[in-house]
Amino acid sequence: MAGLSRREIDARGHPVWAEVDLDALRHNVRVLRDRAPGAELMGVVKGYAYGHGNPECAVAMLEAGATRLGVARVAEALHLRDRGIAAPIHVFTEPPVGAVAALVERDLVATVYTLDFARALSDAAENAGRRVKVHLKLDTGMHRVGVLASEVPDAVAALRGLPGLELEGLWSHLAVADVPDHPFTRKQLDLFEDLCGQVQRAGLRVRYRHIANSAAILSLPEAHLDIVRAGVAAYGLWPGPSFVGCAPLRPVLSLRARVIMAKDVPAGDRLSYGLTYELRRDARVITVGAGYADGYDRRLSGRADVIVRGRRRRVSGTVCMDQFMVDVGDTDAQVGETITLIGEDGGERVTAEELAELIGTINYEVTARIPSRVPRLFTGRAPA
Ligand SMILES: Cc1ncc(COP(=O)(O)O)c(C=O)c1O
């Protein structure tokens, strides 16, 4: 879904929207670029830019100095190409071999780690009279996707025999970089260096090596190598609890919703499904036009705070699919007022980290789960 203006959000009656501050995103990219001055920065924009919205976020990241983009799926890459983005776009996983033509035609940077896929891709490239840039994914211990250390000699031999492929990069992914000084990270870095050395010694000239995610950009300069892959920190979210405040990052996303009904309810009455919340005194109750179908998790029922007129108020009772209620006491809240579910208002701030903690997940998931029915309102300088 494309971004909407404030006027469109009002005219279409959207009761909940995500405000995405592109200036904050650009600022964060510059901060991260400065942390890894010798490396190119890849803006990781998979998952609809962690829920923040594409192509606007992708373009803003490129404007701030990212030189390439990373996505998980071919369809995400095509969405960016269709919107005129010409920068290199890396697809982090191999799609089924039926999709190799799209990688060739749209000049995407493919990840390779299986022989069948590499062959199919090479054939497709040769048929088109081209060479496709590929980055070989090395499994250094996370065991998600990639070539195991023991398979690297075979992979090198196979790549030599595939003329449609240009081996441009070697890369891997860190499993616990968010935990400072975890010994497994050192093991992964050492193994990666060793495997890169093997490939080079076998005579393959490879221009890029990359392994650093946000946590490694912020805490492991030795992992920066030739490209750093910046995801969560670019969105002003912390890679883990020990990183909070370690760099001057600014949160990019705020989630706002409107009061869609307000009423005075007598003491002793109960609210929402399950009647779990009882009013101790007569109070104003507001119904907020956002629910779990907007990514506002049902487990936030009775636990999360929202900001009403600059003051924290607890969600009262069960979060429904499209609404939830809040007891605002004697505050005379009115229909149409904006309240804040994530973000700042009047000096108070609710963070994605705080909501994640309440429901036992990570900040990544809190923003990534905001679905497309919630319009994105982009603020800051419009992307060119
Ligand atoms: C392959 C790959 N690289 C980089 C990233 C970016 O990680 P982060 O958001 O922690 O910076 C991700 C995200 O999960 C990823 O899957």
Coordinates of C-alpha atoms and ligand atoms in Angstrom, one line a residue:
M1 CA 0.0 0.0 0.0
A2 CA 1.3 3.4 -0.9
G3 CA 1.6 6.1 1.8
L4 CA -1.4 8.3 2.4
S5 CA -1.5 12.0 3.3
R6 CA -3.2 13.2 6.5
R7 CA -6.1 14.5 4.4
E8 CA -6.6 11.1 2.7
I9 CA -6.5 9.3 6.1
D10 CA -9.2 11.6 7.3
A11 CA -11.3 11.5 4.2
R12 CA -11.2 7.7 4.1
G13 CA -12.0 7.5 7.8
H14 CA -9.0 5.5 8.8
P15 CA -9.1 5.1 12.6
V16 CA -5.5 4.0 12.9
W17 CA -2.4 4.8 11.0
A18 CA 1.4 4.6 11.3
E19 CA 3.5 7.7 11.0
V20 CA 6.9 7.1 9.5
D21 CA 9.5 9.8 9.9
L22 CA 11.7 9.6 6.9
D23 CA 14.1 12.3 8.3
A24 CA 14.7 10.1 11.3
L25 CA 15.3 7.1 9.1
R26 CA 17.9 9.1 7.0
H27 CA 19.5 10.3 10.2
N28 CA 19.8 6.8 11.5
V29 CA 21.3 5.5 8.3
R30 CA 23.9 8.3 8.5
V31 CA 24.7 7.4 12.1
L32 CA 25.2 3.8 11.1
R33 CA 27.3 4.7 8.1
D34 CA 29.6 6.7 10.3
R35 CA 30.0 3.7 12.6
A36 CA 31.2 1.6 9.6
P37 CA 33.1 4.1 7.5
G38 CA 35.1 1.6 5.5
A39 CA 32.1 -0.4 4.4
E40 CA 29.1 0.1 2.1
L41 CA 25.8 0.1 3.9
M42 CA 23.0 -2.2 2.7
G43 CA 19.5 -1.0 3.8
V44 CA 17.6 -4.1 4.9
V45 CA 14.0 -3.4 3.8
K46 CA 12.5 -6.8 3.8
G47 CA 9.1 -7.3 5.5
Y48 CA 7.8 -4.0 4.1
A49 CA 10.8 -2.3 5.7
Y50 CA 10.1 -4.0 9.0
G51 CA 6.5 -2.7 8.7
H52 CA 7.6 0.9 8.0
G53 CA 6.7 0.9 4.3
N54 CA 8.2 0.6 0.9
P55 CA 9.3 2.0 -1.5
E56 CA 9.5 5.2 0.6
C57 CA 11.9 3.8 3.2
A58 CA 14.1 2.1 0.6
V59 CA 14.4 5.4 -1.3
A60 CA 15.1 7.4 1.9
M61 CA 17.8 5.0 2.9
L62 CA 19.5 5.3 -0.5
E63 CA 19.3 9.1 -0.2
A64 CA 21.1 8.9 3.2
G65 CA 24.0 6.9 1.8
A66 CA 22.9 3.3 1.6
T67 CA 24.3 1.9 -1.7
R68 CA 22.3 -1.3 -1.9
L69 CA 19.1 -2.9 -0.4
G70 CA 18.3 -6.3 1.0
V71 CA 15.0 -8.2 0.9
A72 CA 14.0 -11.8 1.7
R73 CA 11.9 -12.6 -1.4
V74 CA 11.9 -12.0 -5.1
A75 CA 8.4 -10.4 -5.0
E76 CA 9.8 -7.8 -2.5
A77 CA 12.6 -7.0 -4.9
L78 CA 10.3 -6.7 -7.9
H79 CA 8.1 -4.3 -5.9
L80 CA 11.1 -2.0 -5.5
R81 CA 12.2 -2.3 -9.1
D82 CA 8.7 -1.6 -10.3
R83 CA 8.9 1.6 -8.4
G84 CA 12.0 2.7 -10.3
I85 CA 14.7 1.8 -7.7
A86 CA 17.9 1.0 -9.7
A87 CA 20.3 0.3 -6.9
P88 CA 21.6 -3.3 -6.3
I89 CA 18.9 -5.3 -4.5
H90 CA 20.0 -8.5 -2.7
V91 CA 17.5 -11.3 -2.3
F92 CA 18.6 -13.2 0.9
T93 CA 17.2 -16.6 0.1
E94 CA 17.0 -18.8 -3.0
P95 CA 13.5 -18.8 -4.5
P96 CA 12.3 -22.0 -6.2
V97 CA 14.1 -22.6 -9.5
G98 CA 10.9 -21.5 -11.3
A99 CA 11.6 -17.9 -10.3
V100 CA 15.2 -17.6 -11.7
A101 CA 14.1 -15.7 -14.8
A102 CA 12.9 -12.8 -12.6
L103 CA 16.3 -12.6 -10.9
V104 CA 18.0 -12.3 -14.3
E105 CA 15.5 -10.0 -16.0
R106 CA 15.3 -7.5 -13.2
D107 CA 19.1 -7.5 -12.5
L108 CA 18.8 -8.7 -8.9
V109 CA 21.7 -9.8 -6.7
A110 CA 21.0 -13.5 -6.0
T111 CA 22.0 -15.5 -2.9
V112 CA 23.2 -19.0 -3.8
Y113 CA 23.7 -22.0 -1.6
T114 CA 22.4 -25.0 -3.5
L115 CA 23.7 -26.6 -6.7
D116 CA 20.3 -27.0 -8.4
F117 CA 19.5 -23.4 -7.9
A118 CA 22.9 -22.1 -9.0
R119 CA 22.7 -24.2 -12.2
A120 CA 19.2 -23.1 -13.1
L121 CA 20.2 -19.5 -12.5
S122 CA 23.3 -19.8 -14.6
D123 CA 21.4 -21.4 -17.4
A124 CA 18.8 -18.6 -17.3
A125 CA 21.5 -16.0 -17.4
E126 CA 23.3 -17.6 -20.3
N127 CA 20.0 -17.9 -22.2
A128 CA 19.5 -14.2 -21.7
G129 CA 23.1 -13.5 -22.8
R130 CA 24.0 -12.1 -19.4
R131 CA 25.8 -12.9 -16.1
V132 CA 24.0 -12.6 -12.8
K133 CA 25.8 -11.3 -9.7
V134 CA 25.6 -13.8 -6.9
H135 CA 26.7 -13.8 -3.3
L136 CA 27.5 -17.2 -1.9
K137 CA 25.9 -17.7 1.5
L138 CA 28.1 -19.5 4.0
D139 CA 26.5 -21.3 7.0
T140 CA 28.8 -20.4 9.9
G141 CA 26.7 -21.9 12.6
M142 CA 23.2 -20.5 12.5
H143 CA 22.0 -23.3 10.3
R144 CA 19.3 -21.4 8.6
V145 CA 20.4 -21.3 4.9
G146 CA 23.9 -21.5 3.5
V147 CA 26.7 -23.8 2.5
L148 CA 28.3 -25.7 5.3
A149 CA 32.0 -25.4 5.8
S150 CA 32.6 -28.9 4.7
E151 CA 30.7 -28.2 1.4
V152 CA 32.7 -25.1 0.5
P153 CA 35.3 -26.8 -1.8
D154 CA 32.4 -28.4 -3.8
A155 CA 30.6 -25.1 -4.0
V156 CA 33.7 -23.4 -5.3
A157 CA 34.2 -26.1 -7.9
A158 CA 30.6 -25.8 -9.0
L159 CA 30.7 -22.1 -9.3
R160 CA 33.7 -22.2 -11.5
G161 CA 31.7 -24.3 -14.0
L162 CA 28.7 -22.0 -14.1
P163 CA 29.5 -19.2 -16.7
G164 CA 26.2 -17.4 -16.2
L165 CA 27.2 -16.5 -12.6
E166 CA 29.5 -13.8 -11.4
L167 CA 30.6 -14.6 -7.9
E168 CA 30.6 -11.1 -6.4
G169 CA 30.2 -11.8 -2.7
L170 CA 30.6 -14.1 0.2
W171 CA 28.4 -13.7 3.2
S172 CA 27.0 -15.1 6.4
H173 CA 24.7 -14.2 9.3
L174 CA 25.4 -13.9 13.0
A175 CA 23.1 -15.8 15.4
V176 CA 23.8 -14.0 18.7
A177 CA 25.4 -10.6 17.8
D178 CA 22.7 -9.0 20.0
V179 CA 24.3 -10.6 23.1
P180 CA 27.5 -8.7 23.8
D181 CA 30.7 -10.8 24.0
H182 CA 28.9 -14.1 23.2
P183 CA 31.7 -16.5 22.4
F184 CA 29.6 -18.0 19.4
T185 CA 30.0 -14.7 17.6
R186 CA 33.8 -14.9 17.7
K187 CA 33.5 -18.5 16.4
Q188 CA 31.3 -17.4 13.5
L189 CA 33.6 -14.6 12.6
D190 CA 36.7 -16.8 12.7
L191 CA 35.0 -19.5 10.6
F192 CA 33.8 -16.9 8.1
E193 CA 37.3 -15.5 7.7
D194 CA 38.7 -18.9 7.3
L195 CA 36.1 -19.9 4.6
C196 CA 36.6 -16.6 2.7
G197 CA 40.3 -17.4 2.7
Q198 CA 39.7 -20.8 1.3
V199 CA 37.6 -19.4 -1.6
Q200 CA 40.2 -16.8 -2.4
R201 CA 43.0 -19.3 -2.2
A202 CA 41.1 -21.4 -4.7
G203 CA 41.6 -18.5 -7.1
L204 CA 38.1 -17.0 -7.1
R205 CA 38.3 -13.2 -6.8
V206 CA 35.4 -12.0 -4.7
R207 CA 34.8 -8.3 -4.2
Y208 CA 32.5 -8.3 -1.1
R209 CA 32.4 -10.1 2.2
H210 CA 29.6 -9.3 4.6
I211 CA 28.3 -10.6 7.9
A212 CA 27.4 -7.6 10.1
N213 CA 23.8 -6.8 11.1
S214 CA 22.8 -3.8 13.3
A215 CA 24.2 -5.3 16.5
A216 CA 27.5 -5.9 14.8
I217 CA 27.6 -2.5 13.2
L218 CA 27.1 -0.9 16.7
S219 CA 29.4 -3.2 18.7
L220 CA 31.8 -5.2 16.5
P221 CA 34.0 -3.0 14.2
E222 CA 36.0 -6.1 13.2
A223 CA 32.9 -7.6 11.6
H224 CA 32.2 -4.6 9.3
L225 CA 34.3 -5.9 6.4
D226 CA 33.1 -4.7 2.9
I227 CA 29.3 -4.3 3.4
V228 CA 27.2 -3.9 6.6
R229 CA 23.5 -4.9 6.5
A230 CA 21.5 -2.4 8.6
G231 CA 18.0 -3.4 9.5
V232 CA 16.5 -2.8 12.9
A233 CA 18.8 0.1 14.0
A234 CA 18.1 2.0 10.8
Y235 CA 14.5 2.2 12.0
G236 CA 15.6 3.6 15.4
L237 CA 14.9 0.3 17.2
W238 CA 17.5 -1.4 19.4
P239 CA 19.0 -4.7 18.4
G240 CA 18.7 -5.9 22.0
P241 CA 18.4 -4.6 25.6
S242 CA 22.1 -4.0 26.1
F243 CA 22.1 -1.6 23.1
V244 CA 19.5 0.8 24.4
G245 CA 21.0 4.4 24.1
C246 CA 24.3 3.2 22.7
A247 CA 24.0 5.5 19.6
P248 CA 22.0 8.7 18.8
L249 CA 19.2 6.8 16.9
R250 CA 15.8 8.2 16.5
P251 CA 12.6 6.0 16.5
V252 CA 11.0 6.2 13.0
L253 CA 7.5 4.8 13.5
S254 CA 4.6 6.0 15.6
L255 CA 1.3 4.2 15.7
R256 CA -1.7 6.5 16.3
A257 CA -5.4 5.9 16.5
R258 CA -8.6 7.8 17.0
V259 CA -11.2 7.7 19.7
I260 CA -14.2 6.3 17.8
M261 CA -16.6 6.4 20.8
A262 CA -16.6 8.0 24.3
K263 CA -19.1 7.4 27.0
D264 CA -19.6 7.8 30.8
V265 CA -19.9 4.3 32.4
P266 CA -21.0 3.7 36.0
A267 CA -18.9 2.1 38.6
G268 CA -19.2 -1.7 38.8
D269 CA -19.8 -2.1 35.0
R270 CA -17.3 -4.2 33.1
L271 CA -15.6 -3.8 29.7
S272 CA -15.0 -5.8 26.5
Y273 CA -14.9 -9.5 25.8
G274 CA -14.7 -11.7 28.8
L275 CA -15.7 -8.7 31.0
T276 CA -12.2 -8.8 32.6
Y277 CA -12.0 -5.1 33.5
E278 CA -14.4 -3.7 36.2
L279 CA -14.8 0.1 36.7
R280 CA -14.1 1.0 40.3
R281 CA -15.8 4.3 40.0
D282 CA -17.9 6.2 37.4
A283 CA -15.6 6.9 34.6
R284 CA -15.2 8.1 31.0
V285 CA -14.5 5.1 28.7
I286 CA -13.0 5.6 25.3
T287 CA -13.2 3.1 22.4
V288 CA -10.0 3.2 20.3
G289 CA -10.2 2.3 16.6
A290 CA -7.4 -0.2 16.5
G291 CA -7.2 -3.9 17.4
Y292 CA -5.2 -7.0 16.8
A293 CA -6.0 -7.0 13.1
D294 CA -3.9 -3.8 13.1
G295 CA -0.9 -5.5 14.7
Y296 CA -1.9 -4.3 18.2
D297 CA -1.5 -7.7 19.9
R298 CA -4.3 -9.2 21.9
R299 CA -1.8 -10.1 24.6
L300 CA -1.6 -6.3 25.3
S301 CA -5.0 -6.5 26.9
G302 CA -4.9 -4.9 30.3
R303 CA -1.1 -4.6 30.1
A304 CA 0.0 -1.9 27.6
D305 CA -0.2 1.8 28.1
V306 CA -1.4 4.2 25.5
I307 CA -1.0 8.0 25.6
V308 CA -4.1 10.1 25.9
R309 CA -3.6 13.9 26.1
G310 CA 0.0 13.4 27.1
R311 CA -0.8 10.9 29.9
R312 CA -0.2 7.2 30.0
R313 CA -3.4 5.2 30.4
R314 CA -3.7 1.4 30.6
V315 CA -5.6 -0.6 28.0
S316 CA -8.8 -1.6 30.0
G317 CA -9.8 -5.2 29.3
T318 CA -9.5 -7.2 26.1
V319 CA -8.1 -5.9 22.8
C320 CA -10.7 -6.9 20.1
M321 CA -9.9 -7.3 16.4
D322 CA -10.6 -3.7 15.5
Q323 CA -11.0 -1.8 18.8
F324 CA -10.1 -1.7 22.5
M325 CA -11.3 0.4 25.4
V326 CA -9.5 2.6 27.9
D327 CA -10.8 3.9 31.2
V328 CA -9.7 7.5 31.2
G329 CA -11.2 8.4 34.6
D330 CA -12.5 12.0 34.7
T331 CA -10.6 13.1 31.5
D332 CA -13.2 14.5 29.2
A333 CA -11.9 12.7 26.1
Q334 CA -13.9 13.1 22.9
V335 CA -14.6 11.2 19.7
G336 CA -12.0 12.1 17.0
E337 CA -9.1 12.7 19.4
T338 CA -5.8 11.1 18.4
I339 CA -4.2 8.8 20.9
T340 CA -0.7 7.2 20.7
L341 CA -0.1 3.5 20.8
I342 CA 3.6 3.6 19.9
G343 CA 5.5 6.9 19.9
E344 CA 5.7 10.2 21.8
D345 CA 3.0 12.6 22.9
G346 CA 3.4 15.4 25.3
G347 CA 6.7 14.2 26.8
E348 CA 5.5 10.6 27.3
R349 CA 6.7 7.8 25.0
V350 CA 5.6 4.2 24.5
T351 CA 8.2 2.2 22.7
A352 CA 8.1 -0.8 20.4
E353 CA 10.6 -2.4 22.9
E354 CA 8.1 -1.9 25.8
L355 CA 5.3 -3.6 23.9
A356 CA 7.6 -6.4 22.8
E357 CA 8.5 -7.1 26.4
L358 CA 4.9 -7.2 27.5
I359 CA 4.1 -9.9 24.9
G360 CA 7.3 -11.8 25.0
T361 CA 8.7 -11.0 21.7
I362 CA 11.2 -8.5 20.1
N363 CA 10.7 -5.0 18.7
Y364 CA 11.2 -6.3 15.2
E365 CA 8.0 -8.3 15.3
V366 CA 6.0 -5.4 16.8
T367 CA 6.5 -3.1 13.8
A368 CA 6.7 -5.9 11.2
R369 CA 3.3 -7.1 12.1
I370 CA 1.5 -3.9 11.4
P371 CA -0.5 -4.9 8.3
S372 CA -1.3 -3.1 5.1
R373 CA -4.8 -2.1 6.2
V374 CA -3.0 0.4 8.5
P375 CA -2.0 3.3 6.2
R376 CA 1.5 4.7 6.4
L377 CA 1.7 8.5 6.7
F378 CA 5.2 9.5 5.7
T379 CA 6.6 12.6 7.3
G380 CA 9.9 14.5 6.9
R381 CA 11.3 15.3 3.4
A382 CA 9.5 13.4 0.7
P383 CA 11.7 10.9 -1.1
A384 CA 12.8 12.1 -4.5
Ligands
LIG1 C1 20.3 -11.9 6.2 C2 20.0 -10.7 7.1 N1 20.9 -9.7 7.1 C3 20.7 -8.6 7.8 C4 19.6 -8.5 8.6 C5 19.4 -7.2 9.4 O1 19.4 -7.5 10.8 P1 19.1 -6.4 11.9 O2 17.7 -6.0 11.7 O3 19.4 -7.0 13.2 O4 20.1 -5.3 11.5 C6 18.6 -9.5 8.6 C7 17.5 -9.4 9.5 O5 17.0 -10.3 10.1 C8 18.9 -10.6 7.8 O6 18.0 -11.6 7.8

